[in-house]
Amino acid sequence: MRKLAGHFKDWYSRGTTTFEGPDALTTERYNSRDAEPRWQKYWSDNHCFEAVEDTSRPKYYVLEMFPYPSGRIHMGHVRNYAMGDVIARFKRACGFNVLHPMGWDAFGMPAENAAIERGVHPKTWTYENIAAMRGQLKSMGLSLDWSREIATCDPSYYRHEQAMFIDFMNAGLVERKVSLVNWDPVDQTVLANEQVIDGKGWRSGAIVEKRELAQWFLKITDYSEDLLKALDRLEKWPEKVRLMQRNWIGRSEGMRFSFVLEDAGGRELPGKLTVYTTRHDTIFGASFCAISVDHELSTEYSAHDEKLAAFRREVSALGTSEETIERAEKKGHALGIYARHPFKPGVKLPVYTANFVLIGYGEGAIFGCPAHDQRDIEFARKYGLPVIPVVAPQGVDAAAFEVGDEAYLDKDGSDARLINSDFLNGMSVADAKEEIATRMEAMGIGERKVNFRLRDWGVSRQRYWGCPVPVIHCPSCKIVTVPKSQLPVTLPEDVTFDKPGNPLAHHPTWKNVKCPQCGGDATRETDTFDTFIDSSWYYARFCSPKADVPVDAEAARYWMPVDQYIGGVEHAILHLLYSRFFARAMGKTDHMHWDEPFASLFTQGMVVHETFKTPSGDWVFPADAVQTDGQWFHAKTNEPLTIGGIEKMSKSKRNVVDPESIIAGYGADTARWFMLSDSPPERDIEWTEAGAEGAWRFTQRLWRIVNDASACGRDGSIAEFGPVAMELRRVAHRTLAAVTDDLSSLRFNRAIARVHELSNALGAALAAGSPAPDLSFVIREAADILVLVFAPMMPHLAEECWVKLGHRQPVVETPWPTPISALITDDEVTIAVQVNGKRRDEIKLPKGLAKDQVEIAVMKLEGIKRALEGKSVMKFIVVPDRIVNIVSGG
RNA sequence: GCGGGCGUGGCGUAAUGGUAGCCGCAACGGACUUAAAAUCCGUUGGGAGAAAUCCCGUGAGGGUUCGAGUCCCUCCGCCCGCACCA
């Protein structure tokens, strides 16, 4: 029987045994439980990682996305922080003045959920979690500057957020407007999208309603163009993230224009219907108009149309999530009014309220051209509306061209031409757009308009555990900001969660205040900020975490921008976009002058794990899964288990592995090593017990190799190295060069493969026994290199090894070595020789040999002669020092 | 639905458009041991062959190229984001 987690107890009981071989060479096992706390204390006592501004040295700011204090760290954190730590330690060794801070994204809903479910105060819950997680992170041996630790729920942090919000208000970056929220009518509370499940509130089960609420917005759309354009400059960001942000901002060039409306009898109605489109070229294919259920016309008509009102209720029960809205079947309800086609006299388009038209985009109204839009055609087929193709590939017969259930979308650069479109016939899409725009502008019914998909950032949350909005509502003075001298507006602590809704809204002494302007009775704003605000500037606060302004200018000038930012792809859009905006807003209000906070971004993959299920479908913790004869069983109930998919570690699927027990058992170095090995960092990594054990065995192997090497002499007077010694030297220096390169480009998995290679070469040299003085010297040199190159990944083991090798300074104070260039270059290269693209032989040649010389040598090869037998050489391709390809025929 | 990504041996993976499979895991064989563990050495994509060697092979199909895992198109599968989760 093999038990998954927990069996490292075995090794620990073995951990103190010594090996007493006949040759009296005794090596104690490396004991991480002893070494790791010891070195952590050393680093801490000597303030090794506390950053101090020093303009005489180049700085390097490495930051991992700070964690939400959920209570325990998970493997995703281990992976994230291990990566950041490798970079921090590597850059440090390379001579940079490194800033590597840590903090807590400490406001948010889970704290309130804990309060509701278990009666713990959110503050107590949060700070206890922080304490627990701080301890766990410290046990990882991260080179963090803990003296700069911040928590966003601390008034010393959020007071600056409040001050900046007031400055943003004064700078015109804040707006108060009405927007839609998910309302739970039973719990009397606003729900997050994730709390709406199948249109129902997660706790109450009540049908969710959409409700209009006055909310605070930050005007991120003021920067739409700039946020888009500046993406081009972010060359060290992954292209996919830049693309996602581009699409999110969604700049489009189109037209806004108005239809004249008429009733069923053909009588013109007052008011016009304004739509936005990017496909004005398809106007002759229009067969209906559709407006959002939240459009003012929908509201107006539903007053005396009960069916329409019912339809709107149905749609609003879907909630506010764009995903659910767009996934829903396309449905609509005819208003009974019509839009007059601007170019087709007498043609009228029925106006529908439709569930797929979004109020937040464009005008909340569209014209539908089913032939060339997938959503429109689904709608048209459902309601029997005409489908008129108006764009077709060039040369296609207009009369015969038909569109089925799939819209015809002309691709960029296609040669599509307009058909069935009167004066547009024969034009390209671009020309047709131009023509329509010109005509509509001349007719005075519309204008060209650049539109963005990006919406303003709604920052109001009707919740307790967040930063209070520093505003007071006064019946006479209206909205008054809290004077800066009275900041911070702190959260009251005497709150309970037994009543539905926001505790701030029914806290009389906190809520009721005097107006700072007129002194009359007034009330505090009871909304708190979106926690994305907290995380939109924490990177800047780390520069001067104790300053009495949000950001100390001098410190920011030195440390900003973040040179390397690391976190999950799930933040590719919102957090990163909000941070980019916030930096600009802070620039406008003179708090910081650095528009792009993250010079280089790396998005790491998730940690995934096998899942286990019982016959009744319950998820089982991997720790409870036991394998006997290839079949898995539950350790306690003995039920047979089936292996589910390999999925992101999550509590609900119970496929979590607790880092604390892994670190306690195998040690932090092993956990770090495994998280960095095998998978490339941007890809998902699967946690496997076998892999962790492999990593653990490798730490022991390194320890053994270093111990054996430390017994070798280090005679510095070697005049000449023999071939065996030279070969090991080459391997060592090549490894050093390769690891330097791999770490610089964050390819940790490759660096680890190279460390394995060097340890294999060293192991082989040591296994041969009694090395001659030249080899002995090289073994010591190679061992030093080995330790220094794995040090960023396994810092505790490295320190321990370094002492063993007789060094007096710790690794942490030892500079990164430089490879000897003569040892990493070769004067001979092995070249593959292909015939018609297939490898037939290979040849060793001096580097840089001329093409005709290569040809002569290659034609003598047996394999080539054989392959070319009876054939003529048509072409001879030589890629210098890489490959030869002979094209033959006949 | 829209947007983005990924897909290579039994498994995790490596490979500036240039010898597909470095390195690791697992498995198997061997050494050491009374034995086991640990450790060390070796083998390991599929097929044919005594061997030399040959054929096939990077999710499927097509294309560009002297040459494609890599670039382009279509399809399939899986994953991430979608504005109040963080």
Coordinates of N, CA and C in Angstrom, one line a residue, chain A residues 226-394:
Chain A
D226 N -5.2 56.3 -24.5 CA -3.8 56.2 -24.0 C -3.5 54.8 -23.5
L227 N -4.4 54.2 -22.7 CA -4.2 52.8 -22.2 C -4.0 51.9 -23.4
L228 N -4.7 52.1 -24.5 CA -4.5 51.3 -25.7 C -3.2 51.5 -26.3
K229 N -2.9 52.7 -26.6 CA -1.6 53.1 -27.3 C -0.4 52.6 -26.6
A230 N -0.4 52.9 -25.3 CA 0.7 52.6 -24.5 C 1.1 51.1 -24.4
L231 N 0.1 50.3 -24.8 CA 0.4 48.8 -24.8 C 1.5 48.5 -25.7
D232 N 1.6 49.3 -26.8 CA 2.7 49.0 -27.8 C 4.1 49.2 -27.1
R233 N 4.2 50.0 -26.1 CA 5.5 50.2 -25.5 C 5.8 49.1 -24.5
L234 N 4.8 48.4 -24.1 CA 5.1 47.3 -23.0 C 5.6 46.1 -23.7
E235 N 6.9 46.2 -24.1 CA 7.5 45.1 -24.9 C 7.8 43.9 -24.1
K236 N 7.9 44.1 -22.8 CA 8.3 43.0 -21.9 C 7.0 42.4 -21.3
W237 N 5.9 42.6 -21.9 CA 4.7 42.0 -21.4 C 4.4 40.9 -22.4
P238 N 3.7 39.8 -22.0 CA 3.4 38.7 -22.9 C 2.4 39.3 -24.0
E239 N 2.7 38.9 -25.2 CA 1.8 39.4 -26.3 C 0.4 39.1 -26.0
K240 N 0.1 37.9 -25.4 CA -1.3 37.5 -25.2 C -2.0 38.5 -24.3
V241 N -1.3 38.9 -23.3 CA -1.9 39.9 -22.3 C -2.2 41.2 -23.0
R242 N -1.3 41.7 -23.8 CA -1.5 42.9 -24.5 C -2.7 42.8 -25.4
L243 N -2.8 41.7 -26.1 CA -3.9 41.5 -27.0 C -5.2 41.4 -26.2
M244 N -5.2 40.7 -25.1 CA -6.4 40.7 -24.3 C -6.8 42.1 -23.8
Q245 N -5.9 42.9 -23.4 CA -6.2 44.2 -23.0 C -6.7 45.1 -24.2
R246 N -6.1 44.9 -25.3 CA -6.5 45.6 -26.5 C -8.0 45.3 -26.8
N247 N -8.3 44.0 -26.8 CA -9.7 43.6 -27.1 C -10.6 44.1 -26.0
W248 N -10.2 44.1 -24.8 CA -11.0 44.6 -23.7 C -11.3 46.1 -23.8
I249 N -10.3 46.8 -24.2 CA -10.6 48.3 -24.4 C -11.5 48.4 -25.6
G250 N -11.2 47.6 -26.6 CA -12.1 47.4 -27.7 C -12.4 48.7 -28.5
R251 N -11.4 49.3 -29.0 CA -11.6 50.5 -29.8 C -12.2 50.2 -31.2
S252 N -13.3 50.8 -31.5 CA -13.9 50.6 -32.8 C -14.3 51.9 -33.5
E253 N -14.1 51.9 -34.8 CA -14.5 53.1 -35.6 C -15.8 52.7 -36.3
G254 N -16.8 53.5 -35.9 CA -18.1 53.2 -36.5 C -19.0 54.4 -36.7
M255 N -20.3 54.3 -36.6 CA -21.2 55.4 -36.8 C -22.3 55.4 -35.8
R256 N -22.6 56.6 -35.4 CA -23.8 56.7 -34.5 C -24.8 57.4 -35.4
F257 N -26.0 56.8 -35.6 CA -27.0 57.5 -36.4 C -28.4 57.2 -35.9
S258 N -29.4 57.9 -36.4 CA -30.7 57.9 -35.8 C -31.7 57.4 -36.9
F259 N -32.7 56.6 -36.4 CA -33.8 56.2 -37.3 C -35.0 57.1 -36.9
V260 N -35.8 57.4 -37.9 CA -37.1 58.0 -37.6 C -38.0 56.8 -37.2
L261 N -38.9 57.0 -36.2 CA -39.7 55.9 -35.7 C -41.2 56.2 -36.2
E262 N -41.9 55.1 -36.4 CA -43.3 55.3 -36.7 C -44.1 54.1 -36.0
D263 N -45.4 54.4 -35.8 CA -46.2 53.3 -35.2 C -46.7 52.4 -36.3
A264 N -47.5 51.4 -35.8 CA -48.0 50.4 -36.7 C -48.8 51.0 -37.9
G265 N -49.4 52.1 -37.7 CA -50.2 52.7 -38.7 C -49.4 53.6 -39.6
G266 N -48.1 53.7 -39.4 CA -47.3 54.4 -40.3 C -47.2 55.9 -39.9
R267 N -47.7 56.2 -38.7 CA -47.6 57.6 -38.3 C -46.3 57.9 -37.6
E268 N -45.6 58.9 -37.9 CA -44.3 59.3 -37.3 C -44.5 59.5 -35.8
L269 N -43.5 59.0 -35.1 CA -43.5 59.1 -33.6 C -42.5 60.2 -33.2
P270 N -42.8 60.9 -32.1 CA -41.8 61.8 -31.6 C -40.5 61.0 -31.1
G271 N -39.4 61.6 -31.2 CA -38.2 61.0 -30.7 C -37.6 60.1 -31.8
K272 N -36.3 59.9 -31.7 CA -35.7 59.1 -32.7 C -35.0 57.9 -32.0
L273 N -34.6 56.9 -32.8 CA -33.9 55.8 -32.2 C -32.4 55.9 -32.7
T274 N -31.5 56.1 -31.8 CA -30.1 56.2 -32.1 C -29.4 54.9 -31.9
V275 N -28.7 54.5 -32.9 CA -27.9 53.2 -32.8 C -26.5 53.5 -33.0
Y276 N -25.7 52.5 -32.6 CA -24.2 52.5 -33.0 C -23.9 51.3 -33.7
T277 N -23.1 51.5 -34.8 CA -22.7 50.3 -35.6 C -21.3 50.5 -36.1
T278 N -20.7 49.3 -36.3 CA -19.4 49.4 -37.0 C -19.6 48.8 -38.4
R279 N -20.8 48.4 -38.7 CA -21.0 47.8 -40.0 C -22.1 48.6 -40.8
H280 N -21.9 49.9 -40.9 CA -22.9 50.7 -41.6 C -22.9 50.4 -43.1
D281 N -21.9 49.7 -43.6 CA -21.9 49.2 -45.0 C -23.0 48.2 -45.2
T282 N -23.5 47.6 -44.2 CA -24.5 46.6 -44.4 C -25.9 47.1 -44.1
I283 N -26.1 48.4 -44.2 CA -27.4 49.0 -43.9 C -28.5 48.5 -44.8
F284 N -28.2 48.2 -46.1 CA -29.2 47.7 -47.0 C -29.6 46.2 -46.6
G285 N -28.9 45.6 -45.7 CA -29.3 44.3 -45.3 C -30.0 44.3 -43.9
A286 N -30.3 45.5 -43.4 CA -31.0 45.6 -42.2 C -32.4 45.1 -42.2
S287 N -32.7 44.3 -41.2 CA -34.1 43.8 -41.2 C -34.9 44.0 -39.9
F288 N -34.2 44.5 -38.9 CA -34.8 44.9 -37.7 C -33.9 45.8 -36.9
C289 N -34.5 46.4 -35.8 CA -33.7 47.1 -34.9 C -33.9 46.4 -33.5
A290 N -32.9 46.5 -32.7 CA -33.0 45.9 -31.3 C -32.5 46.8 -30.3
I291 N -33.2 46.9 -29.2 CA -32.7 47.7 -28.1 C -32.6 46.9 -26.8
S292 N -31.7 47.4 -26.0 CA -31.5 46.7 -24.7 C -32.8 46.7 -23.9
V293 N -33.0 45.7 -23.0 CA -34.1 45.7 -22.1 C -34.0 46.9 -21.1
D294 N -32.8 47.4 -21.0 CA -32.6 48.5 -20.0 C -32.6 49.9 -20.7
H295 N -32.9 49.9 -22.0 CA -33.0 51.1 -22.8 C -34.2 51.9 -22.4
E296 N -34.2 53.2 -22.5 CA -35.3 54.0 -22.0 C -36.6 53.7 -22.7
L297 N -36.5 53.3 -24.0 CA -37.8 53.0 -24.8 C -38.4 51.7 -24.2
S298 N -37.5 50.7 -23.8 CA -38.0 49.5 -23.2 C -38.8 49.8 -21.9
T299 N -38.2 50.7 -21.1 CA -38.9 51.1 -19.9 C -40.2 51.7 -20.2
E300 N -40.2 52.7 -21.1 CA -41.4 53.4 -21.5 C -42.5 52.5 -22.0
Y301 N -42.2 51.6 -22.9 CA -43.2 50.7 -23.4 C -43.7 49.6 -22.5
S302 N -42.8 49.2 -21.6 CA -43.2 48.2 -20.6 C -44.3 48.7 -19.7
A303 N -44.4 50.0 -19.5 CA -45.4 50.5 -18.6 C -46.8 50.1 -19.0
H304 N -47.1 50.0 -20.3 CA -48.5 49.5 -20.7 C -48.4 48.3 -21.6
D305 N -47.4 47.5 -21.4 CA -47.3 46.2 -22.1 C -46.8 45.2 -21.1
E306 N -47.8 44.4 -20.6 CA -47.5 43.5 -19.5 C -46.5 42.4 -20.0
K307 N -46.7 42.0 -21.2 CA -45.8 40.9 -21.8 C -44.4 41.4 -21.8
L308 N -44.2 42.6 -22.3 CA -42.9 43.2 -22.4 C -42.3 43.3 -21.0
A309 N -43.1 43.8 -20.0 CA -42.6 43.9 -18.6 C -42.2 42.5 -18.1
A310 N -42.9 41.5 -18.4 CA -42.6 40.2 -18.0 C -41.3 39.7 -18.6
F311 N -41.2 40.0 -19.9 CA -39.9 39.7 -20.6 C -38.7 40.4 -20.0
R312 N -38.9 41.6 -19.6 CA -37.8 42.3 -19.0 C -37.4 41.7 -17.7
R313 N -38.4 41.3 -16.9 CA -38.2 40.7 -15.6 C -37.4 39.4 -15.8
E314 N -37.8 38.6 -16.9 CA -37.1 37.4 -17.1 C -35.6 37.6 -17.5
V315 N -35.4 38.6 -18.3 CA -34.0 38.9 -18.7 C -33.2 39.4 -17.5
S316 N -33.8 40.2 -16.7 CA -33.1 40.8 -15.6 C -32.7 39.8 -14.5
A317 N -33.5 38.7 -14.5 CA -33.2 37.6 -13.5 C -31.8 36.9 -13.9
L318 N -31.4 37.2 -15.1 CA -30.1 36.6 -15.5 C -28.9 37.2 -14.8
G319 N -29.2 38.4 -14.2 CA -28.1 39.1 -13.5 C -27.3 40.0 -14.5
T320 N -26.2 40.5 -14.0 CA -25.5 41.6 -14.7 C -24.3 41.0 -15.4
S321 N -24.0 39.7 -15.3 CA -22.8 39.2 -15.9 C -22.9 39.1 -17.4
E322 N -22.0 39.6 -18.1 CA -22.0 39.6 -19.6 C -22.0 38.2 -20.1
E323 N -21.3 37.4 -19.4 CA -21.2 36.0 -19.9 C -22.6 35.3 -19.9
T324 N -23.4 35.4 -18.9 CA -24.7 34.8 -18.9 C -25.6 35.4 -19.9
I325 N -25.5 36.7 -20.0 CA -26.3 37.4 -21.0 C -26.1 36.9 -22.4
E326 N -24.8 36.8 -22.7 CA -24.4 36.4 -24.1 C -24.6 34.9 -24.4
R327 N -24.6 34.1 -23.4 CA -24.8 32.7 -23.6 C -26.2 32.3 -23.7
A328 N -27.1 33.2 -23.2 CA -28.5 32.9 -23.2 C -29.0 32.8 -24.7
E329 N -30.1 32.1 -24.9 CA -30.7 32.0 -26.2 C -31.2 33.4 -26.6
K330 N -30.9 33.7 -27.9 CA -31.3 35.1 -28.3 C -32.8 35.2 -28.4
K331 N -33.3 36.1 -27.6 CA -34.8 36.3 -27.5 C -35.1 37.8 -27.6
G332 N -36.4 38.1 -28.0 CA -36.8 39.5 -28.0 C -38.3 39.6 -27.9
H333 N -38.7 40.8 -27.9 CA -40.1 41.1 -27.7 C -40.4 42.4 -28.6
A334 N -41.3 42.2 -29.5 CA -41.6 43.3 -30.5 C -42.3 44.4 -29.7
L335 N -41.8 45.7 -30.0 CA -42.5 46.8 -29.3 C -43.7 47.3 -30.1
G336 N -43.8 46.8 -31.3 CA -45.0 47.3 -32.1 C -44.7 48.6 -32.8
I337 N -43.5 49.1 -32.8 CA -43.1 50.3 -33.5 C -42.1 49.9 -34.5
Y338 N -41.8 50.9 -35.4 CA -41.0 50.6 -36.6 C -40.0 51.7 -36.8
A339 N -38.8 51.3 -37.4 CA -37.8 52.3 -37.7 C -37.8 52.5 -39.2
R340 N -37.8 53.7 -39.7 CA -37.8 53.9 -41.2 C -36.4 53.7 -41.7
H341 N -36.2 52.9 -42.7 CA -34.9 52.7 -43.4 C -34.5 54.0 -44.0
P342 N -33.3 54.5 -43.7 CA -32.9 55.8 -44.2 C -32.7 55.8 -45.7
F343 N -32.4 54.7 -46.3 CA -32.1 54.7 -47.8 C -33.1 53.9 -48.6
K344 N -34.0 53.2 -47.9 CA -35.0 52.4 -48.7 C -36.4 53.0 -48.3
P345 N -36.9 53.9 -49.1 CA -38.2 54.6 -48.8 C -39.3 53.5 -48.7
G346 N -40.1 53.6 -47.7 CA -41.2 52.7 -47.5 C -40.8 51.5 -46.8
V347 N -39.6 51.2 -46.6 CA -39.2 50.0 -45.8 C -39.1 50.3 -44.4
K348 N -39.8 49.5 -43.6 CA -39.7 49.8 -42.1 C -39.2 48.6 -41.4
L349 N -38.4 48.8 -40.4 CA -37.8 47.7 -39.6 C -38.5 47.6 -38.2
P350 N -39.0 46.4 -37.9 CA -39.6 46.3 -36.6 C -38.6 46.5 -35.5
V351 N -39.0 47.1 -34.4 CA -38.1 47.4 -33.3 C -38.4 46.4 -32.1
Y352 N -37.4 45.7 -31.7 CA -37.5 44.7 -30.6 C -36.7 45.1 -29.4
T353 N -37.2 44.7 -28.3 CA -36.4 44.7 -27.1 C -35.7 43.3 -27.1
A354 N -34.4 43.3 -27.0 CA -33.7 42.0 -27.1 C -32.7 41.7 -26.0
N355 N -32.6 40.5 -25.6 CA -31.7 40.2 -24.5 C -30.3 40.2 -24.8
F356 N -29.9 40.3 -26.0 CA -28.4 40.3 -26.3 C -27.9 41.7 -26.6
V357 N -28.7 42.7 -26.5 CA -28.2 44.0 -26.7 C -27.8 44.6 -25.3
L358 N -26.6 45.0 -25.2 CA -26.1 45.5 -23.9 C -26.2 47.0 -23.8
I359 N -26.8 47.4 -22.6 CA -27.0 48.8 -22.4 C -25.7 49.6 -22.3
G360 N -24.7 48.9 -21.8 CA -23.4 49.7 -21.5 C -22.6 49.9 -22.8
Y361 N -23.0 49.4 -23.9 CA -22.1 49.5 -25.1 C -22.8 50.3 -26.1
G362 N -22.1 51.3 -26.7 CA -22.6 52.1 -27.8 C -23.8 52.8 -27.3
E363 N -24.9 52.7 -28.0 CA -26.2 53.4 -27.6 C -27.2 52.5 -26.9
G364 N -26.8 51.3 -26.7 CA -27.7 50.3 -26.2 C -28.8 49.9 -27.2
A365 N -28.5 50.2 -28.5 CA -29.5 49.9 -29.5 C -28.7 49.7 -30.8
I366 N -29.2 48.7 -31.6 CA -28.5 48.4 -32.8 C -29.5 48.2 -34.0
F367 N -29.0 48.2 -35.2 CA -29.8 47.6 -36.3 C -29.3 46.3 -36.6
G368 N -30.2 45.3 -36.9 CA -29.8 44.0 -37.1 C -29.6 43.7 -38.6
C369 N -28.4 43.2 -39.0 CA -28.2 42.7 -40.3 C -27.9 41.2 -40.3
P370 N -28.9 40.4 -40.3 CA -28.7 39.0 -40.0 C -27.7 38.3 -40.9
A371 N -27.6 38.7 -42.2 CA -26.7 38.0 -43.1 C -25.3 38.1 -42.7
H372 N -24.9 39.1 -41.9 CA -23.5 39.3 -41.6 C -23.2 39.5 -40.1
D373 N -24.1 38.9 -39.3 CA -23.8 39.0 -37.8 C -24.4 37.7 -37.2
Q374 N -23.6 36.9 -36.5 CA -24.1 35.7 -36.0 C -25.3 35.8 -35.0
R375 N -25.1 36.8 -34.1 CA -26.2 36.9 -33.2 C -27.5 37.4 -33.9
D376 N -27.4 38.2 -34.9 CA -28.5 38.7 -35.6 C -29.2 37.6 -36.4
I377 N -28.4 36.7 -36.9 CA -29.0 35.7 -37.7 C -29.8 34.7 -36.9
E378 N -29.2 34.4 -35.7 CA -30.0 33.5 -34.8 C -31.3 34.2 -34.4
F379 N -31.3 35.4 -34.2 CA -32.5 36.2 -33.8 C -33.5 36.2 -35.0
A380 N -32.9 36.5 -36.2 CA -33.8 36.6 -37.4 C -34.5 35.2 -37.7
R381 N -33.7 34.1 -37.6 CA -34.3 32.8 -37.8 C -35.4 32.5 -36.8
K382 N -35.2 32.9 -35.6 CA -36.2 32.6 -34.6 C -37.5 33.4 -34.8
Y383 N -37.4 34.6 -35.3 CA -38.6 35.5 -35.4 C -39.0 35.6 -36.9
G384 N -38.4 34.8 -37.8 CA -38.8 34.9 -39.2 C -38.6 36.2 -39.9
L385 N -37.5 36.8 -39.5 CA -37.2 38.1 -40.2 C -36.4 37.9 -41.5
P386 N -36.5 38.8 -42.4 CA -35.8 38.6 -43.7 C -34.2 38.6 -43.5
V387 N -33.6 37.8 -44.3 CA -32.1 37.7 -44.3 C -31.6 38.1 -45.7
I388 N -31.1 39.3 -45.8 CA -30.7 39.9 -47.1 C -29.2 40.0 -47.2
P389 N -28.5 39.1 -47.9 CA -27.1 39.2 -48.0 C -26.7 40.5 -48.8
V390 N -25.8 41.3 -48.2 CA -25.3 42.5 -48.9 C -23.8 42.5 -49.1
V391 N -23.1 41.5 -48.6 CA -21.7 41.4 -48.9 C -21.4 40.0 -49.3
A392 N -20.7 39.9 -50.4 CA -20.4 38.5 -50.9 C -19.0 38.5 -51.5
P393 N -18.4 37.3 -51.5 CA -17.0 37.3 -52.2 C -17.1 37.8 -53.6
Q394 N -16.0 38.4 -54.0 CA -16.0 39.0 -55.4 C -16.3 38.0 -56.4

